[in-house]
Structure formats: structure tokens, C-alpha cells
mmCIF file of C-alpha atoms in Angstrom:
data_model
loop_
_atom_site.group_PDB
_atom_site.id
_atom_site.type_symbol
_atom_site.label_atom_id
_atom_site.label_comp_id
_atom_site.label_asym_id
_atom_site.label_seq_id
_atom_site.Cartn_x
_atom_site.Cartn_y
_atom_site.Cartn_z
ATOM 1 C CA UNK D 1 77.191 19.213 -18.062
ATOM 2 C CA UNK D 2 74.554 17.025 -19.698
ATOM 3 C CA UNK D 3 71.913 19.479 -18.443
ATOM 4 C CA UNK D 4 73.261 22.063 -20.890
ATOM 5 C CA UNK D 5 73.186 20.040 -24.089
ATOM 6 C CA UNK D 6 70.431 18.736 -26.306
ATOM 7 C CA UNK D 7 72.253 15.829 -27.909
ATOM 8 C CA UNK D 8 75.664 14.191 -27.990
ATOM 9 C CA UNK D 9 77.238 11.246 -29.747
ATOM 10 C CA UNK D 10 79.629 8.476 -28.760
ATOM 11 C CA UNK D 11 82.744 9.044 -30.793
ATOM 12 C CA UNK D 12 85.900 7.250 -31.741
ATOM 13 C CA UNK D 13 88.962 8.134 -29.760
ATOM 14 C CA UNK D 14 92.496 6.857 -30.227
ATOM 15 C CA UNK D 15 92.456 5.058 -26.858
ATOM 16 C CA UNK D 16 89.227 3.065 -26.504
ATOM 17 C CA UNK D 17 86.889 2.936 -29.451
ATOM 18 C CA UNK D 18 83.589 4.753 -28.783
ATOM 19 C CA UNK D 19 83.940 5.432 -25.060
ATOM 20 C CA UNK D 20 83.884 9.217 -25.410
ATOM 21 C CA UNK D 21 80.870 11.497 -25.787
ATOM 22 C CA UNK D 22 81.171 14.264 -28.359
ATOM 23 C CA UNK D 23 79.326 17.562 -27.943
ATOM 24 C CA UNK D 24 78.934 20.545 -30.254
ATOM 25 C CA UNK D 25 81.056 21.381 -32.240
ATOM 26 C CA UNK D 26 82.589 17.875 -32.293
ATOM 27 C CA UNK D 27 79.151 16.281 -32.683
ATOM 28 C CA UNK D 28 78.629 18.359 -35.827
ATOM 29 C CA UNK D 29 82.062 17.558 -37.275
ATOM 30 C CA UNK D 30 82.080 13.773 -36.734
ATOM 31 C CA UNK D 31 79.489 12.915 -39.425
ATOM 32 C CA UNK D 32 81.798 14.585 -41.963
ATOM 33 C CA UNK D 33 84.764 12.349 -41.060
ATOM 34 C CA UNK D 34 84.083 8.875 -42.508
ATOM 35 C CA UNK D 35 86.872 7.111 -40.600
ATOM 36 C CA UNK D 36 85.161 8.026 -37.306
ATOM 37 C CA UNK D 37 81.763 6.613 -38.265
ATOM 38 C CA UNK D 38 81.095 2.977 -37.345
ATOM 39 C CA UNK D 39 79.639 0.639 -39.964
ATOM 40 C CA UNK D 40 76.179 0.829 -38.393
ATOM 41 C CA UNK D 41 76.160 4.637 -38.414
ATOM 42 C CA UNK D 42 76.780 7.380 -35.913
ATOM 43 C CA UNK D 43 74.388 7.237 -32.966
ATOM 44 C CA UNK D 44 72.980 10.462 -31.556
ATOM 45 C CA UNK D 45 72.138 10.224 -27.841
ATOM 46 C CA UNK D 46 69.564 12.268 -25.964
ATOM 47 C CA UNK D 47 70.288 13.277 -22.355
ATOM 48 C CA UNK D 48 68.793 10.130 -20.839
ATOM 49 C CA UNK D 49 70.842 7.818 -23.067
ATOM 50 C CA UNK D 50 73.968 9.913 -22.477
ATOM 51 C CA UNK D 51 73.569 9.570 -18.701
ATOM 52 C CA UNK D 52 73.082 5.820 -19.125
ATOM 53 C CA UNK D 53 76.187 5.688 -21.334
ATOM 54 C CA UNK D 54 78.305 7.461 -18.686
ATOM 55 C CA UNK D 55 76.911 5.248 -15.925
ATOM 56 C CA UNK D 56 77.862 2.128 -17.888
ATOM 57 C CA UNK D 57 81.439 3.343 -18.329
ATOM 58 C CA UNK D 58 81.585 4.249 -14.624
ATOM 59 C CA UNK D 59 80.538 0.699 -13.753
ATOM 60 C CA UNK D 60 83.568 -0.501 -15.728
ATOM 61 C CA UNK D 61 85.799 1.669 -13.525
ATOM 62 C CA UNK D 62 86.682 4.137 -16.259
ATOM 63 C CA UNK D 63 87.881 7.623 -15.395
ATOM 64 C CA UNK D 64 85.981 10.563 -16.901
ATOM 65 C CA UNK D 65 87.722 13.690 -18.136
ATOM 66 C CA UNK D 66 86.295 16.806 -19.739
ATOM 67 C CA UNK D 67 87.867 18.071 -22.959
ATOM 68 C CA UNK D 68 87.271 21.685 -23.873
ATOM 69 C CA UNK D 69 87.821 23.851 -26.904
ATOM 70 C CA UNK D 70 87.849 27.604 -26.658
ATOM 71 C CA UNK D 71 86.055 28.178 -23.350
ATOM 72 C CA UNK D 72 83.254 27.736 -22.488
ATOM 73 C CA UNK D 73 82.824 25.025 -25.161
ATOM 74 C CA UNK D 74 82.955 21.453 -23.890
ATOM 75 C CA UNK D 75 83.984 19.297 -26.825
ATOM 76 C CA UNK D 76 83.941 15.819 -25.287
ATOM 77 C CA UNK D 77 83.798 13.715 -22.162
ATOM 78 C CA UNK D 78 86.405 10.987 -22.325
ATOM 79 C CA UNK D 79 85.802 7.732 -20.444
ATOM 80 C CA UNK D 80 88.968 5.687 -20.299
ATOM 81 C CA UNK D 81 91.396 3.839 -18.044
ATOM 82 C CA UNK D 82 95.053 3.158 -17.468
ATOM 83 C CA UNK D 83 97.116 2.016 -19.243
ATOM 84 C CA UNK D 84 94.917 2.646 -22.298
ATOM 85 C CA UNK D 85 94.333 6.403 -22.004
ATOM 86 C CA UNK D 86 96.987 8.383 -23.830
ATOM 87 C CA UNK D 87 96.281 11.650 -22.007
ATOM 88 C CA UNK D 88 96.395 10.102 -18.541
ATOM 89 C CA UNK D 89 99.591 8.216 -19.410
ATOM 90 C CA UNK D 90 101.265 11.406 -20.597
ATOM 91 C CA UNK D 91 100.549 12.844 -17.148
ATOM 92 C CA UNK D 92 101.340 9.812 -14.984
ATOM 93 C CA UNK D 93 104.318 8.479 -16.941
ATOM 94 C CA UNK D 94 105.944 11.668 -18.267
ATOM 95 C CA UNK D 95 104.495 14.505 -16.112
ATOM 96 C CA UNK D 96 103.095 16.224 -19.217
ATOM 97 C CA UNK D 97 99.889 18.050 -18.335
ATOM 98 C CA UNK D 98 97.717 16.627 -21.110
ATOM 99 C CA UNK D 99 95.184 15.705 -18.424
ATOM 100 C CA UNK D 100 94.484 17.721 -15.281
ATOM 101 C CA UNK D 101 93.481 16.420 -11.882
ATOM 102 C CA UNK D 102 89.873 17.014 -10.837
ATOM 103 C CA UNK D 103 88.586 19.683 -8.479
ATOM 104 C CA UNK D 104 88.080 17.078 -5.749
ATOM 105 C CA UNK D 105 90.163 14.571 -3.794
ATOM 106 C CA UNK D 106 89.014 11.487 -1.925
ATOM 107 C CA UNK D 107 89.183 11.242 1.853
ATOM 108 C CA UNK D 108 88.404 8.319 4.167
ATOM 109 C CA UNK D 109 86.251 8.474 7.281
ATOM 110 C CA UNK D 110 87.767 5.589 9.251
ATOM 111 C CA UNK D 111 84.813 5.652 11.681
ATOM 112 C CA UNK D 112 82.507 4.591 8.822
ATOM 113 C CA UNK D 113 84.981 2.181 7.191
ATOM 114 C CA UNK D 114 84.259 -1.504 7.890
ATOM 115 C CA UNK D 115 87.537 -2.560 6.226
ATOM 116 C CA UNK D 116 85.783 -4.710 3.631
ATOM 117 C CA UNK D 117 88.519 -4.078 1.064
ATOM 118 C CA UNK D 118 86.127 -3.205 -1.808
ATOM 119 C CA UNK D 119 88.228 -0.134 -2.560
ATOM 120 C CA UNK D 120 91.425 -2.171 -2.799
ATOM 121 C CA UNK D 121 93.024 -2.053 -6.260
ATOM 122 C CA UNK D 122 90.376 0.289 -7.750
ATOM 123 C CA UNK D 123 92.586 3.390 -7.912
ATOM 124 C CA UNK D 124 94.259 3.755 -11.303
ATOM 125 C CA UNK D 125 96.575 6.459 -9.964
ATOM 126 C CA UNK D 126 98.046 4.450 -7.061
ATOM 127 C CA UNK D 127 96.634 7.003 -4.635
ATOM 128 C CA UNK D 128 94.784 4.436 -2.529
ATOM 129 C CA UNK D 129 96.527 1.739 -0.561
ATOM 130 C CA UNK D 130 94.805 -0.769 1.665
ATOM 131 C CA UNK D 131 96.099 -2.358 4.844
ATOM 132 C CA UNK D 132 93.838 -5.118 6.246
ATOM 133 C CA UNK D 133 94.657 -3.947 9.787
ATOM 134 C CA UNK D 134 94.354 -0.177 9.273
ATOM 135 C CA UNK D 135 91.982 0.112 6.330
ATOM 136 C CA UNK D 136 92.383 2.366 3.289
ATOM 137 C CA UNK D 137 94.828 5.245 3.064
ATOM 138 C CA UNK D 138 94.675 7.890 0.328
ATOM 139 C CA UNK D 139 97.750 9.769 -0.856
ATOM 140 C CA UNK D 140 96.099 13.115 -1.583
ATOM 141 C CA UNK D 141 98.935 14.289 -3.820
ATOM 142 C CA UNK D 142 98.384 11.319 -6.150
ATOM 143 C CA UNK D 143 94.568 11.496 -6.087
ATOM 144 C CA UNK D 144 92.902 12.692 -9.308
ATOM 145 C CA UNK D 145 89.430 12.907 -7.775
ATOM 146 C CA UNK D 146 87.902 10.412 -10.217
ATOM 147 C CA UNK D 147 85.541 9.039 -7.506
ATOM 148 C CA UNK D 148 86.018 5.359 -8.393
ATOM 149 C CA UNK D 149 86.983 4.521 -4.802
ATOM 150 C CA UNK D 150 83.996 6.428 -3.399
ATOM 151 C CA UNK D 151 81.653 4.627 -5.813
ATOM 152 C CA UNK D 152 82.989 1.251 -4.616
ATOM 153 C CA UNK D 153 82.468 2.052 -0.925
ATOM 154 C CA UNK D 154 79.088 0.667 0.144
ATOM 155 C CA UNK D 155 79.407 2.345 3.561
ATOM 156 C CA UNK D 156 80.029 5.845 2.125
ATOM 157 C CA UNK D 157 83.268 5.994 4.119
ATOM 158 C CA UNK D 158 85.085 7.578 1.172
ATOM 159 C CA UNK D 159 83.967 11.086 0.317
ATOM 160 C CA UNK D 160 85.129 13.672 -2.197
ATOM 161 C CA UNK D 161 86.135 17.079 -0.865
ATOM 162 C CA UNK D 162 87.252 20.150 -2.766
ATOM 163 C CA UNK D 163 90.928 19.938 -3.681
ATOM 164 C CA UNK D 164 91.487 23.573 -2.747
ATOM 165 C CA UNK D 165 90.088 23.027 0.769
ATOM 166 C CA UNK D 166 93.158 20.965 1.710
ATOM 167 C CA UNK D 167 96.465 22.859 2.019
ATOM 168 C CA UNK D 168 98.647 20.069 0.561
ATOM 169 C CA UNK D 169 96.549 19.837 -2.642
ATOM 170 C CA UNK D 170 95.446 23.473 -2.999
ATOM 171 C CA UNK D 171 96.055 24.680 -6.560
ATOM 172 C CA UNK D 172 97.654 21.395 -7.661
ATOM 173 C CA UNK D 173 95.731 20.198 -10.669
#
């Protein structure tokens, strides 16, 4: 997504202040809305800084979601977490589809897993449970495909696979 844009800007969101990246047309609108401009001004990020920004929010365990206007326009990338994110909470708490699951789900290769427990408690959607004797287990129907568990696994035992390649999750976004 960042390959297709020249610039973007961190923008205020109602959940976590300045953890979202705004793209055109949002990037063009934000400077005209004073309440969304921080005291030190609105920062415009090039691609390199935008990638660094997303990496820093990933390191915090935030979940990324893409927000679109009339297709194919991508308006923003939200980086948030539970219980802060309003859109995710609408989905998890009230089953309102304000936020869709990703195109991937996480799976565990138990042959690679060394049962270190690094993935324990990382899943914000309660899709991953960890048993010290059996290792991690992923409830595919709860998995949003955010990749936080895979990022935590130093052995690459957790991989993302296409949601539609698994019968139980096919078409369930």
C-alpha cells in the first residue's frame, strides 16, 4: 500500500491520538481541520518514515486496519488495540461489522514450535490459547489475521495462510 503513495500523514483518530496514517484525500483535508492539527504542526511522512511509523506501532502490538473511501481509495491505515479501538470493539463486543477480519489466519506448525510461550497473551481477539504441555492453539474462527502472534514467534512456527484456503473460515470476514 505504501508503494502506491507519495506522502501520508499521522492523523488524529478518536481512539488513540496520532496512531493512524492518512492518505489522499484525508491527507489533503486534515490541514483544513484545526482540531486535528497538533500544536507543533501536521507532519507529512515520506514512504520511508511511514514504514518506520508502522513498524513502531507493530512493535507495540497494535493491530492495523485499512480504511477505504469509494474504492479504490485508501483513506487511512489505523493502528490501534483493544480495548481502545472503537471499530474493533463494535465488532468483538456487539458483532457490528465496523471492522472486517483480514484475508489471512494464523496457523501453528507444532513441529517448529519450541513451546517458549512468547505468543501467550499477545492475541487481542482471544484466538490464541497456550497450554505449556501442548503449545499454542489457534481458534481460526476468532482469528483476525493481524499477525501479532506470528511476529512474536522467533522460530517462525506461526504462519499466516489465506483465510479462504481453509473451509471453516472461507468467506468469513
